[in-house]
XYZ file of C-alpha atoms in Angstrom:
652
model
C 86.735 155.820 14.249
C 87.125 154.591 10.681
C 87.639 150.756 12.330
C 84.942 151.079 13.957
C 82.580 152.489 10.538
C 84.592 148.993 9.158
C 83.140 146.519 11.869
C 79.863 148.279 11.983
C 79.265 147.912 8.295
C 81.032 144.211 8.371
C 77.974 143.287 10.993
C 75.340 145.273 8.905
C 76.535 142.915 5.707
C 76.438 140.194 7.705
C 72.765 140.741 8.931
C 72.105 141.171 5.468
C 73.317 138.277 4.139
C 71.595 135.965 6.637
C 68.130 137.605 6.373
C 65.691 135.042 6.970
C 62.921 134.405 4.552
C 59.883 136.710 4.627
C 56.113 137.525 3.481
C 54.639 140.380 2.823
C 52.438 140.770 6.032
C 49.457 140.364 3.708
C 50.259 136.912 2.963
C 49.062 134.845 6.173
C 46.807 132.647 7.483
C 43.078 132.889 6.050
C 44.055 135.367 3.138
C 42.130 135.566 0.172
C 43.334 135.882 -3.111
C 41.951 137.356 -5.984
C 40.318 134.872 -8.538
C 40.579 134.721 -12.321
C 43.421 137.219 -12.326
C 47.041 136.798 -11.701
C 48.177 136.620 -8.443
C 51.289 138.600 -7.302
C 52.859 136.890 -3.709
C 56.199 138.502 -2.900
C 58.429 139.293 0.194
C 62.089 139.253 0.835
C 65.156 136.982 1.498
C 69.467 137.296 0.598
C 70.111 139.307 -2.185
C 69.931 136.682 -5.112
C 68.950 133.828 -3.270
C 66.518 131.222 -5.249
C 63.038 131.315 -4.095
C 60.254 128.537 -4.539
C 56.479 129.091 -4.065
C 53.464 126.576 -4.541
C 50.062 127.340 -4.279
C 46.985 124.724 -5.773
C 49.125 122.737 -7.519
C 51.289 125.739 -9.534
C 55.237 125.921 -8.788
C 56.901 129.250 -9.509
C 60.829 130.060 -8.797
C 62.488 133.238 -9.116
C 65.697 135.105 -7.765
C 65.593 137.936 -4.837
C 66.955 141.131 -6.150
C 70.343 143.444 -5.107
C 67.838 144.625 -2.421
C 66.210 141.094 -1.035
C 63.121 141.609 -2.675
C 61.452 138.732 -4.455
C 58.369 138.347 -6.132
C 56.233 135.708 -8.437
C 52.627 135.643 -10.093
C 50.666 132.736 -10.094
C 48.785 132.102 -13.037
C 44.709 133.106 -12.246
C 42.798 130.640 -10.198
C 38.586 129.937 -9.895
C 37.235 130.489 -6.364
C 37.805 128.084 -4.336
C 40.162 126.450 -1.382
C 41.301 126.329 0.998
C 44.732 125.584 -0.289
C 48.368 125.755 1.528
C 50.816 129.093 -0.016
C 54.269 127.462 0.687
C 56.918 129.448 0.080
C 61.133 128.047 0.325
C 64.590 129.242 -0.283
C 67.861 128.533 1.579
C 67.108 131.173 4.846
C 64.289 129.103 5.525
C 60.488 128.379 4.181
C 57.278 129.666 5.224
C 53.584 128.000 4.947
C 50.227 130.072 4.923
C 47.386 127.991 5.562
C 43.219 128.408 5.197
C 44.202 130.272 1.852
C 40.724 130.650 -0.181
C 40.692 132.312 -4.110
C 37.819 134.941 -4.348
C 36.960 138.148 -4.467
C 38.961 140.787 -2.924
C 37.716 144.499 -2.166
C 39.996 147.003 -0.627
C 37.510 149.405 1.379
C 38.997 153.162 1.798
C 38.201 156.461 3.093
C 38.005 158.303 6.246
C 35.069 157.788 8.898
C 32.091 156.358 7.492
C 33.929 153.699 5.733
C 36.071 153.369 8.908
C 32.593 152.757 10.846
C 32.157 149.017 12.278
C 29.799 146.821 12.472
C 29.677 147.188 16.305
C 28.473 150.733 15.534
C 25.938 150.046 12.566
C 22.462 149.904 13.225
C 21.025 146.748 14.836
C 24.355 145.477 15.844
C 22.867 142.176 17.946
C 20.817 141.184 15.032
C 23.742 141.646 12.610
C 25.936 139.042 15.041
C 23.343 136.605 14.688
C 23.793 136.757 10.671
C 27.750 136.912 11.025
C 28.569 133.496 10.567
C 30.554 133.754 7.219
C 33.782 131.432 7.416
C 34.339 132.554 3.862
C 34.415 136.228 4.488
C 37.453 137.491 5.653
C 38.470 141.050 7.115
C 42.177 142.796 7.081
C 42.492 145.749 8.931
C 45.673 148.274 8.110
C 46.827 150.072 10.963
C 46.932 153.914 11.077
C 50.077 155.487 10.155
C 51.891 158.148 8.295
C 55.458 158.171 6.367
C 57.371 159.944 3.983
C 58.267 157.865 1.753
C 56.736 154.666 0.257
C 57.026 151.580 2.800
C 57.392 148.215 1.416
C 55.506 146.727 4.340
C 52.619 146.519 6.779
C 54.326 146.362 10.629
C 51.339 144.543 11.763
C 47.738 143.161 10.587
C 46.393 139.577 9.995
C 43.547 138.114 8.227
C 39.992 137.750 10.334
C 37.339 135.240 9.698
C 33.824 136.258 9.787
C 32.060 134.977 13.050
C 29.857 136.644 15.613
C 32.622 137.350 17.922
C 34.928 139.325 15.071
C 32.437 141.023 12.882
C 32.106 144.051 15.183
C 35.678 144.970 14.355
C 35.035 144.610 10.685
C 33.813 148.105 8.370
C 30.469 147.706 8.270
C 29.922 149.445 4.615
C 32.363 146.699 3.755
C 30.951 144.169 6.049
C 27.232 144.412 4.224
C 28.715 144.543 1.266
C 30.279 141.429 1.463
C 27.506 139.371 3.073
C 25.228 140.414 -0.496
C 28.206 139.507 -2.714
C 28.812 136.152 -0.416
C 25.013 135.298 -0.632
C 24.308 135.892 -3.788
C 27.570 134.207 -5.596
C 28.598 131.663 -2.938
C 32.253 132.384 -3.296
C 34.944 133.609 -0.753
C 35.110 137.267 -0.524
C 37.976 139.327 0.945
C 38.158 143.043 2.540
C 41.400 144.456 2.467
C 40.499 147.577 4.995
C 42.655 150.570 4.767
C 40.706 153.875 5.795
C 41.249 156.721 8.412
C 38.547 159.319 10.009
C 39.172 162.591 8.820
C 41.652 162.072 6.398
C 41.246 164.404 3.255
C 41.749 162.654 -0.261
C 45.150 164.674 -0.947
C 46.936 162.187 2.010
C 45.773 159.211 -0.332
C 47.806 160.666 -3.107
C 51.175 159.855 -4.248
C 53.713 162.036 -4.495
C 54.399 160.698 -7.993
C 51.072 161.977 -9.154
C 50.975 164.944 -6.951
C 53.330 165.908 -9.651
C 51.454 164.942 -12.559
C 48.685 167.638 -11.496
C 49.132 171.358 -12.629
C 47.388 172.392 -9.289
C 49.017 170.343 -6.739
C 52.706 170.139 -8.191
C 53.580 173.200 -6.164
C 52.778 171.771 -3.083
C 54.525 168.075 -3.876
C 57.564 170.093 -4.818
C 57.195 171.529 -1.000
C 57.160 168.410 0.943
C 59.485 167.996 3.662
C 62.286 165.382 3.829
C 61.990 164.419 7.802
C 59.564 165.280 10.494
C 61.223 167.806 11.782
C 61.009 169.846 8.653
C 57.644 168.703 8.233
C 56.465 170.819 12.144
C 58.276 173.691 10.776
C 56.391 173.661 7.779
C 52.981 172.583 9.699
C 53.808 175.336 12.120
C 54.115 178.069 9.620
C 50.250 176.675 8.370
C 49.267 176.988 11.570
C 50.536 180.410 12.274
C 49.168 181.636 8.860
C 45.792 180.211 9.416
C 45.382 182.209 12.692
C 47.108 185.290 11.909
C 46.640 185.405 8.175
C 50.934 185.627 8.370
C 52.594 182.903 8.366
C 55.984 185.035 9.258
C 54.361 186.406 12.790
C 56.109 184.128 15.761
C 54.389 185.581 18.988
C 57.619 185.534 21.446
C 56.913 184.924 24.808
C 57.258 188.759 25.958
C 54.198 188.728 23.546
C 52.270 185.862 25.259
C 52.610 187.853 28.800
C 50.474 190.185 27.271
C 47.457 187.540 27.066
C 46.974 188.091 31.013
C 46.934 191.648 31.080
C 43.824 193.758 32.343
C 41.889 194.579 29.120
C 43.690 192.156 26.463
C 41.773 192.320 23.443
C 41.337 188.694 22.393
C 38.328 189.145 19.979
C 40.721 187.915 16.731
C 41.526 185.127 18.514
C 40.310 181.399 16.970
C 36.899 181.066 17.276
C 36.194 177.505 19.425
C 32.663 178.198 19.822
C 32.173 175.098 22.489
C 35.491 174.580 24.599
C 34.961 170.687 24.799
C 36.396 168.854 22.212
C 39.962 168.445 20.819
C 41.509 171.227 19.072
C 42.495 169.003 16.110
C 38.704 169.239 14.737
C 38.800 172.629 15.474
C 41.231 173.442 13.188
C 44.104 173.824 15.265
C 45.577 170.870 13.782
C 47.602 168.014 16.037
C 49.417 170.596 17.928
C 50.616 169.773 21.092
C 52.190 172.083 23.827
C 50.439 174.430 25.630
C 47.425 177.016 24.582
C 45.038 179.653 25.760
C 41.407 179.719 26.522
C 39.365 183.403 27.111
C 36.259 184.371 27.412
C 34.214 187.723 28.519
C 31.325 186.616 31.266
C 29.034 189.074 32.394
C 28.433 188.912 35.765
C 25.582 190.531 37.959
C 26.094 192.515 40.619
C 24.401 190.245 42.979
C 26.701 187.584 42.195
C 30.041 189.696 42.059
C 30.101 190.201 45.902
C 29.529 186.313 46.466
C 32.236 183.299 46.646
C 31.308 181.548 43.287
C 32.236 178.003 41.796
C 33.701 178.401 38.462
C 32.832 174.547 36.467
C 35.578 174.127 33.871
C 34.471 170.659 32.602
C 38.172 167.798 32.689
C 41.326 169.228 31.673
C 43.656 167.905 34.366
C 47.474 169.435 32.965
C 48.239 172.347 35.212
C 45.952 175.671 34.880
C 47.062 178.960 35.205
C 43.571 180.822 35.566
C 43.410 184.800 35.473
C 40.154 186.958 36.267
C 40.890 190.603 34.746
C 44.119 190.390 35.173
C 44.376 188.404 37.956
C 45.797 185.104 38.974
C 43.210 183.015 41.017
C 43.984 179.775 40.429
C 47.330 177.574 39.385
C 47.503 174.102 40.006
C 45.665 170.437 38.642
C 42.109 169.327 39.165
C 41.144 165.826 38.367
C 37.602 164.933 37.062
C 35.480 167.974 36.363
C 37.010 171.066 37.712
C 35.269 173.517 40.471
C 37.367 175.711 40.832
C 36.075 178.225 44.046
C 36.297 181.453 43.256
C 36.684 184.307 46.600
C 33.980 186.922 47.019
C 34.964 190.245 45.231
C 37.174 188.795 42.720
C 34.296 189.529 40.113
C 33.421 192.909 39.230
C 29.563 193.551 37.857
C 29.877 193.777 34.271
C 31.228 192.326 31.915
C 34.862 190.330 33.052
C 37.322 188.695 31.038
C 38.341 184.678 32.163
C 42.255 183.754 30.703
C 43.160 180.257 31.434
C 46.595 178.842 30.195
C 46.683 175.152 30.520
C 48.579 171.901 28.492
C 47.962 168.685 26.918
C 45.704 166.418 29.040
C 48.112 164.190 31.050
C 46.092 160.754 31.531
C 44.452 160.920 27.880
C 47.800 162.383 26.336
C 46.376 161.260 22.389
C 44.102 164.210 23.069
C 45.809 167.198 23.454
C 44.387 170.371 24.098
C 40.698 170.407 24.597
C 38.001 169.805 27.603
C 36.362 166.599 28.574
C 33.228 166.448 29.971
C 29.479 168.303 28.806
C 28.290 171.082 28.712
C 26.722 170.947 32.009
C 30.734 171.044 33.671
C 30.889 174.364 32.143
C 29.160 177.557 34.521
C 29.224 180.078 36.728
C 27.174 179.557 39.700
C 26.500 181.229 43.113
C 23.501 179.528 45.248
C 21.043 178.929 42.789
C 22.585 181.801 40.028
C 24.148 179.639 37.680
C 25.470 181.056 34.333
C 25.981 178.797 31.215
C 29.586 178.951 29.995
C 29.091 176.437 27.207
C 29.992 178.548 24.317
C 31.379 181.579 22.888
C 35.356 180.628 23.836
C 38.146 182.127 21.621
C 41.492 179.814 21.536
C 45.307 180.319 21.231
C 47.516 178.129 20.778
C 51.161 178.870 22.731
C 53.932 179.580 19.712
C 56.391 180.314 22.617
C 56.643 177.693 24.424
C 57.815 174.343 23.169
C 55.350 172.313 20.957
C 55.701 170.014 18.226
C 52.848 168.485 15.819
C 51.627 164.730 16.418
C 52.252 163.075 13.226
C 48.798 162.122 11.941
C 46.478 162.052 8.579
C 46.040 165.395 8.106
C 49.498 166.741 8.489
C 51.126 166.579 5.267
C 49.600 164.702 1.226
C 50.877 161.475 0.426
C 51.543 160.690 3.532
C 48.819 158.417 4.541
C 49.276 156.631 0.855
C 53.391 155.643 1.749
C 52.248 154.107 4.729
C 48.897 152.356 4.316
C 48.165 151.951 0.350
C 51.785 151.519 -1.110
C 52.491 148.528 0.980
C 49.474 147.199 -0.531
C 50.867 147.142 -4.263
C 50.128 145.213 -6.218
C 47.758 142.876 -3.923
C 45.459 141.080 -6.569
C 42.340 143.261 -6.145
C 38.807 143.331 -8.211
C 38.344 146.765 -7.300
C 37.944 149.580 -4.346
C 34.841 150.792 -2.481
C 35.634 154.394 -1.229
C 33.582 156.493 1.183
C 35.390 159.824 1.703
C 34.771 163.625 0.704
C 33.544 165.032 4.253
C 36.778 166.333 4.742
C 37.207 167.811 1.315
C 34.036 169.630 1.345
C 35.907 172.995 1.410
C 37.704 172.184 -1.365
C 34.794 170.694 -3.200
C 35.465 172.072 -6.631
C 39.122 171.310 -6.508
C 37.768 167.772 -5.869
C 36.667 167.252 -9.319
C 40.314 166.909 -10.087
C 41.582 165.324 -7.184
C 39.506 162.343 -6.893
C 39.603 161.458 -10.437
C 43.792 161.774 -9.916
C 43.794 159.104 -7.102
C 41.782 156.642 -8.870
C 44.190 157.203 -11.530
C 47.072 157.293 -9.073
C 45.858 153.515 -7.822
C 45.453 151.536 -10.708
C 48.450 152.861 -12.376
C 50.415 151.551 -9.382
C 48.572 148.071 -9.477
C 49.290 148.038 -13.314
C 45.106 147.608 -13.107
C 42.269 148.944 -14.460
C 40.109 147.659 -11.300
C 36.536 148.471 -10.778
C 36.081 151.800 -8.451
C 32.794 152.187 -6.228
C 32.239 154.939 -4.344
C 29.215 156.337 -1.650
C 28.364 159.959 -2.477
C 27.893 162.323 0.674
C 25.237 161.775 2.694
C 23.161 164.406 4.613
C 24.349 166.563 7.098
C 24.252 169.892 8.999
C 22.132 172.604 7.260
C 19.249 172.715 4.791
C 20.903 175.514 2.740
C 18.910 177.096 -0.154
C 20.556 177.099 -3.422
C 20.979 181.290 -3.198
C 22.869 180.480 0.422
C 24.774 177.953 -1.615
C 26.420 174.492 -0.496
C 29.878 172.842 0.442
C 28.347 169.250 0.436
C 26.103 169.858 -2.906
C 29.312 171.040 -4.513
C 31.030 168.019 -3.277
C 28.721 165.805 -4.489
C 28.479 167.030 -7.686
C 32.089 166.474 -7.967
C 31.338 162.761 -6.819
C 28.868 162.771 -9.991
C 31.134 164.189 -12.310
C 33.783 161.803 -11.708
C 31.671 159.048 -13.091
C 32.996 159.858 -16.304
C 35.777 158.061 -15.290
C 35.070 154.470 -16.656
C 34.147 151.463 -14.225
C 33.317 153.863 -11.873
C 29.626 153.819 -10.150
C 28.069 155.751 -7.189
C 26.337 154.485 -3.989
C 23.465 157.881 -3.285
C 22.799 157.781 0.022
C 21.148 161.442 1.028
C 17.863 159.616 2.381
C 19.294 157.610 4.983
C 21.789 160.265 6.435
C 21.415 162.076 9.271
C 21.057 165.704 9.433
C 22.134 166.416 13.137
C 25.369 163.600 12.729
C 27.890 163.084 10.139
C 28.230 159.403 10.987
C 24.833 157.549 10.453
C 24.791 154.142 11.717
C 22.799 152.846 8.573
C 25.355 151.478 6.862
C 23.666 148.168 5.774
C 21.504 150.356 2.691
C 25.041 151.751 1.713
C 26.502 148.387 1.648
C 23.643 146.673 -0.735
C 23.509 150.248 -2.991
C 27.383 149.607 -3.145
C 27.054 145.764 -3.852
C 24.064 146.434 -6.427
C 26.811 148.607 -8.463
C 28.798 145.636 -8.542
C 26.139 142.791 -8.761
C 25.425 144.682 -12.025
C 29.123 145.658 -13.487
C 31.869 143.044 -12.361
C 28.802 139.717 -11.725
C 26.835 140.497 -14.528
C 23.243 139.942 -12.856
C 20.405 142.094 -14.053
C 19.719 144.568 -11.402
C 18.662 148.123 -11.413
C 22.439 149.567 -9.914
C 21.256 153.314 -9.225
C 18.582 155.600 -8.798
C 17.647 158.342 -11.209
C 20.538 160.461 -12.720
C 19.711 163.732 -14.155
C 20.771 163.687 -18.171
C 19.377 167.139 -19.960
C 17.307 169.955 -19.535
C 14.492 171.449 -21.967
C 13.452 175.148 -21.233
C 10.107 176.206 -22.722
C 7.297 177.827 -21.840
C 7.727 179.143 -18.577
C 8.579 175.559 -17.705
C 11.794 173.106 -17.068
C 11.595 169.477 -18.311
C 14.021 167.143 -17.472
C 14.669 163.667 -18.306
C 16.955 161.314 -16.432
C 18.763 158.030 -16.925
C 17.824 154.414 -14.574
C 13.920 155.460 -14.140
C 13.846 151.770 -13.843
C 9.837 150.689 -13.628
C 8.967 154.804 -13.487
C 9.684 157.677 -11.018
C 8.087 158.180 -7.994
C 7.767 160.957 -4.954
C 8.782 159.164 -2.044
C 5.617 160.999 0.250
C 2.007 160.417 1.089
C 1.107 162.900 -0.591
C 2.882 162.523 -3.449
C 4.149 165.668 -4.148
C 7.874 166.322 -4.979
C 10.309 168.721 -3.529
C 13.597 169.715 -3.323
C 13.498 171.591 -6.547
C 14.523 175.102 -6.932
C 14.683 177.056 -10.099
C 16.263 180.284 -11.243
C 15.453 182.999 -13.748
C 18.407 185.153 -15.704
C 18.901 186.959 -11.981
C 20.253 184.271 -10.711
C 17.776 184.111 -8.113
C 16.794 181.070 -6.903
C 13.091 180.166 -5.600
C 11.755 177.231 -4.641
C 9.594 175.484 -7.338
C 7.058 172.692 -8.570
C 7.732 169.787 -9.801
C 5.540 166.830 -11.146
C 6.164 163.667 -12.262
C 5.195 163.277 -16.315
C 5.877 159.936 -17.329
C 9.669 159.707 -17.119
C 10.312 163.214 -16.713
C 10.109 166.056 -14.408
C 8.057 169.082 -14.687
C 9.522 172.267 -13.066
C 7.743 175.775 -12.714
C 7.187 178.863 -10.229
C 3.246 179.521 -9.493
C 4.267 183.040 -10.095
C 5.360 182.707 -13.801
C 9.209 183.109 -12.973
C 11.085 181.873 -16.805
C 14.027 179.231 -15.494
C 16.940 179.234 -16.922
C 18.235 177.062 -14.317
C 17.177 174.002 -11.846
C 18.778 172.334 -9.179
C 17.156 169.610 -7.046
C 18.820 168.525 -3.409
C 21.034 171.795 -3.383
C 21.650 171.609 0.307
C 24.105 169.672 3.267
C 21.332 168.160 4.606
C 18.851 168.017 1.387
C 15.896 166.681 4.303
C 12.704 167.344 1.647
C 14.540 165.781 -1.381
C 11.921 162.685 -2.754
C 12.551 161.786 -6.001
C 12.995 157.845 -6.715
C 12.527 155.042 -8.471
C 9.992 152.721 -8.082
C 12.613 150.438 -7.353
C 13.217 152.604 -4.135
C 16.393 154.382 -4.824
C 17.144 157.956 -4.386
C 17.814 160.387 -6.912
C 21.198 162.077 -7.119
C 21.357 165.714 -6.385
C 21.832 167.679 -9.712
C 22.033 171.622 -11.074
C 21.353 172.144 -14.819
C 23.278 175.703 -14.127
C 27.061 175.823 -14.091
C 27.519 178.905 -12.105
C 30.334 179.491 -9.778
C 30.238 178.052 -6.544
C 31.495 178.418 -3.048
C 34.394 176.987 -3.115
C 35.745 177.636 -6.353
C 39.302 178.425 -6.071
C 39.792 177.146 -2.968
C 42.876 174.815 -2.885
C 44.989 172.662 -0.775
C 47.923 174.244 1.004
């Protein structure tokens, strides 16, 4: 055994000392690199061997390390190019051609940022303005790891042209094209974002330390993936049960089919189509349970029925009170016939045990289809069985956890922002904070901790842009309260931080979806932020930002920074709304407002004294129609600093 430990780690030596010259993946052809600051190129070779790189007439040499690693910094270059990166040593030598010097943007998030072009509004009118060979688009592949990579396994560098640009972000995309036309130099997007992800995946463990409220949970993070689906399964378990100790066994899963089984506590699913990952049954996979009660009447109970179970096509186990009916696969939407008499009148309880789907497998457990697959029908009775589903996922049987964003913090920074150090950037545009919203007041600390987190790691105070939430779901009032307005105002707040600045985007949202497909206004409020701070041209960079608050006579003034040429109410009418104000109660009633030169007015009809104010209080602030003349929105604001709904929530 030990000879063969002694030829095993003679071969591994050997491999090691004849590894063959490499790049960091983000070095290829058509990469742009950041002008007028240093510029780091690095990748790997023999431990110690001598390594040579040109680029626009500049020579540097330096040694690989113990390790292989090797690394130089070119001295900063104007835009310009294209130039040849050529890069030597004794395992070999490697040439990256079409390399420009610009500007370079990473773009970061989850969805909206994520969002392409091919989705964006106008898309065939967009390709016909795509034509950018200076533009260029990286995209970093989804992945999750426990520990800091070194690398990207895959990506390249895309050139703007009809043909790519649907594949590019589109908030990045726009962004670009402004910057491109408007300076005339090359202009990179280093794209690393994921739907869904919450900020805390984005974090490194390093800082995760540094912060008094996440600490505890960095000093809990697993070692392997296997340790990681014991510890996700224990979240799981105490998210459903409120006990994270309580296993079901599977005597206590045969008690699901039972006559009678009271499944009321189960997980509310509301609709049954849909993944179970976004219904908070996070990227489990194995087997789970579906129930529901239908109430049947008695002039269907006697009849053979069709029961429509929309696409699930594992094998079904389906039980009627009690009562297997059904066991086998269905593909396309189920109809599954039901025998006369199995129904009783009343009310009856439906049990179906099923598994992953088998030809989508990435989707787990969940239904396919609409909500027109899901019924109850006999002749022309038909009962709706869209809604009002309870779900359970199977702890007996075997399951594991897909390793995705979500699963575990840091994760999503080791794999897709730490390979990315210290890639010479002018500075970030993030869109992200949907999935945070829960946590919204924990968020004031969080964000500002990544940006932190970042430029520490790139030794770089870079510029940070970022879009605050847009509108969507409910139009709360400010007594109801608000997840989103509690998120945003954590957006706001964190433009203390300096070289910060904040896209508002609550007028072109959409209420009834949380991705809206105008993403060219967020670009060109993004690219007006930096227009302003990193280019120096004189544009108005934001709309009105509440700055202070005079109480006095039954009336609220308040004055506001970047009025530009005056405030205006975006209406026909030109009234404003979206204010609310409260007296000492804490009650809050919806107000008037009027614009007085470059204030606001606020009062009740009915004499109520504020105390407090708050404009846009709401997910989906729809009346909200303060602006400036130059036509951008006001940022939703509270005067009050009253706790909120999601103060002490944190992340687990």
């Amino acid at each position: 055994m030990k000879r063969l430990l002694s030829v095993l780690s003679f071969f591994a030596l050997c491999a090691t000392a004849n590894a063959q010259l490499k790049l960091a993946r983000l070095f290829s052809d058509h990469v742009v690199l950041q002008r007028q600051k240093p510029i780091p190129v690095w990748g790997w070779a023999n431990a110690g061997e001598t390594i040579t790189a040109s680029l626009a007439n500049q020579t540097q040499s330096t040694k690989a390390d113990a390790s292989g690693k090797w690394m130089v910094r070119f001295s900063p270059l104007e835009a310009g190019g294209p130039y040849q990166l050529t890069v030597a040593g004794k395992s070999g030598k490697l040439n990256v051609n079409d390399v420009l010097i610009g500007e370079v943007w990473l773009c970061s998030g989850q969805s909206n940022m994520e969002w392409p072009v091919s989705q964006a509004n106008n898309f065939i009118e967009e390709k016909k303005d795509a034509d950018y060979p200076q533009i260029r688009h990286f995209y970093v592949e989804h992945e999750v790891m426990l520990s800091p990579q070194a690398d990207l396994k895959s990506g390249e560098w895309k050139i703007s042209t009809p043909e790519t640009i649907g594949n590019f972000t589109a908030v990045g995309f726009f962004f670009a094209r402004e910057l491109y036309q408007k300076l005339h130099i090359p202009v990179g997007l280093l794209h690393s974002s994921w739907g869904g992800s919450q900020i805390e995946g984005w974090i490194s463990k390093e800082f995760m330390f540094k912060d008094d409220e996440l600490s505890a949970y960095a000093k809990t993070l697993p070692e392997n993936w296997q340790q990681a689906d014991v510890m996700l399964d224990k979240k799981t378990r105490k998210s459903i049960f409120g006990d994270d100790t309580f296993n079901p066994s599977e005597a206590d899963e045969k008690k699901y089919f039972e006559s009678g089984y009271d499944f009321s506590k189960w997980w509310n699913a509301g609709s049954p189509l849909g993944q179970w990952d976004w219904k908070g049954i996070w990227m489990f996979r194995g087997n789970g349970y579906m129930a529901r009660t239908i109430e049947v009447p008695a002039d269907m109970a006697n009849k053979e029925t069709t029961l429509g179970l929309g696409i699930q096509d594992s094998k079904n186990h389906i039980y009627i009170n009690g009562k297997l009916v059904y066991e086998g696969t269905e593909q396309g939407p189920r109809k599954i016939i039901i025998p006369a008499n199995t129904w009783k009148a009343g009310n009856n309880q439906l049990m179906i045990k099923f598994g992953n789907m088998v030809s989508s497998s990435w989707y787990g457990l969940g239904l396919m289809g609409t909500e027109n697959d899901l019924y109850l029908s006999a002749g022309n009775n038909r009962i709706s069985l869209a809604n009002d589903w309870k779900i359970m996922p199977s702890f007996a049987d075997k399951h594991e956890y897909l390793h995705s964003s979500n699963n575990l913090g840091t994760t999503i920074y080791n794999a897709m922002i730490a390979p990315l150090v210290p890639f010479g950037i002018r500075g970030v545009l993030w869109y992200q904070g949907e999935s945070n919203a829960g946590r919204a007041y924990q968020y004031r600390k969080s964000f500002p901790l990544m940006i932190k987190d970042w430029r520490t790691h790139w030794n770089d105070d870079f510029s940070f842009y970022f879009v605050q939430l847009s509108s969507y779901g409910s139009y709360q009032n400010s007594n109801q309260g608000s997840n989103w307005g509690e998120l945003r105002e954590a957006q706001t707040l964190t433009l203390s931080v300096p070289k910060t600045g904040m896209a508002v985007t609550t007028d072109i949202g959409n209420p009834k979806d949380i991705h809206p497909t105008n993403k060219q206004d967020v670009g060109h409020r993004l690219a007006l932020i930096a227009l302003k701070s990193d280019y120096g041209q004189n544009v108005l960079h934001s709309g009105p930002m509440y700055e202070s608050v005079k109480f006095e006579d039954g009336k609220a003034t308040l004055s506001f920074r970047y009025v530009g040429g005056g405030l205006m109410a975006k209406d026909k009418f030109g009234y404003l709304k979206g204010f609310e104000i409260a007296a000492e109660d804490k009650t809050f009633y919806y107000a008037k407002a009027e614009i007085v030169g470059n204030n606001v007015v606020v009062y009740h009809p009915k004499g109520q004294k504020p105390v407090a104010v708050r404009y846009g209080w709401a997910d989906a602030l729809e009346d909200a129609n303060l602006f400036n003349v130059e036509g951008l929105p006001a940022s939703p604001f509270r005067t009050d600093d009253w706790k909120g709904l999601t103060f002490g929530k944190k992340f687990e």
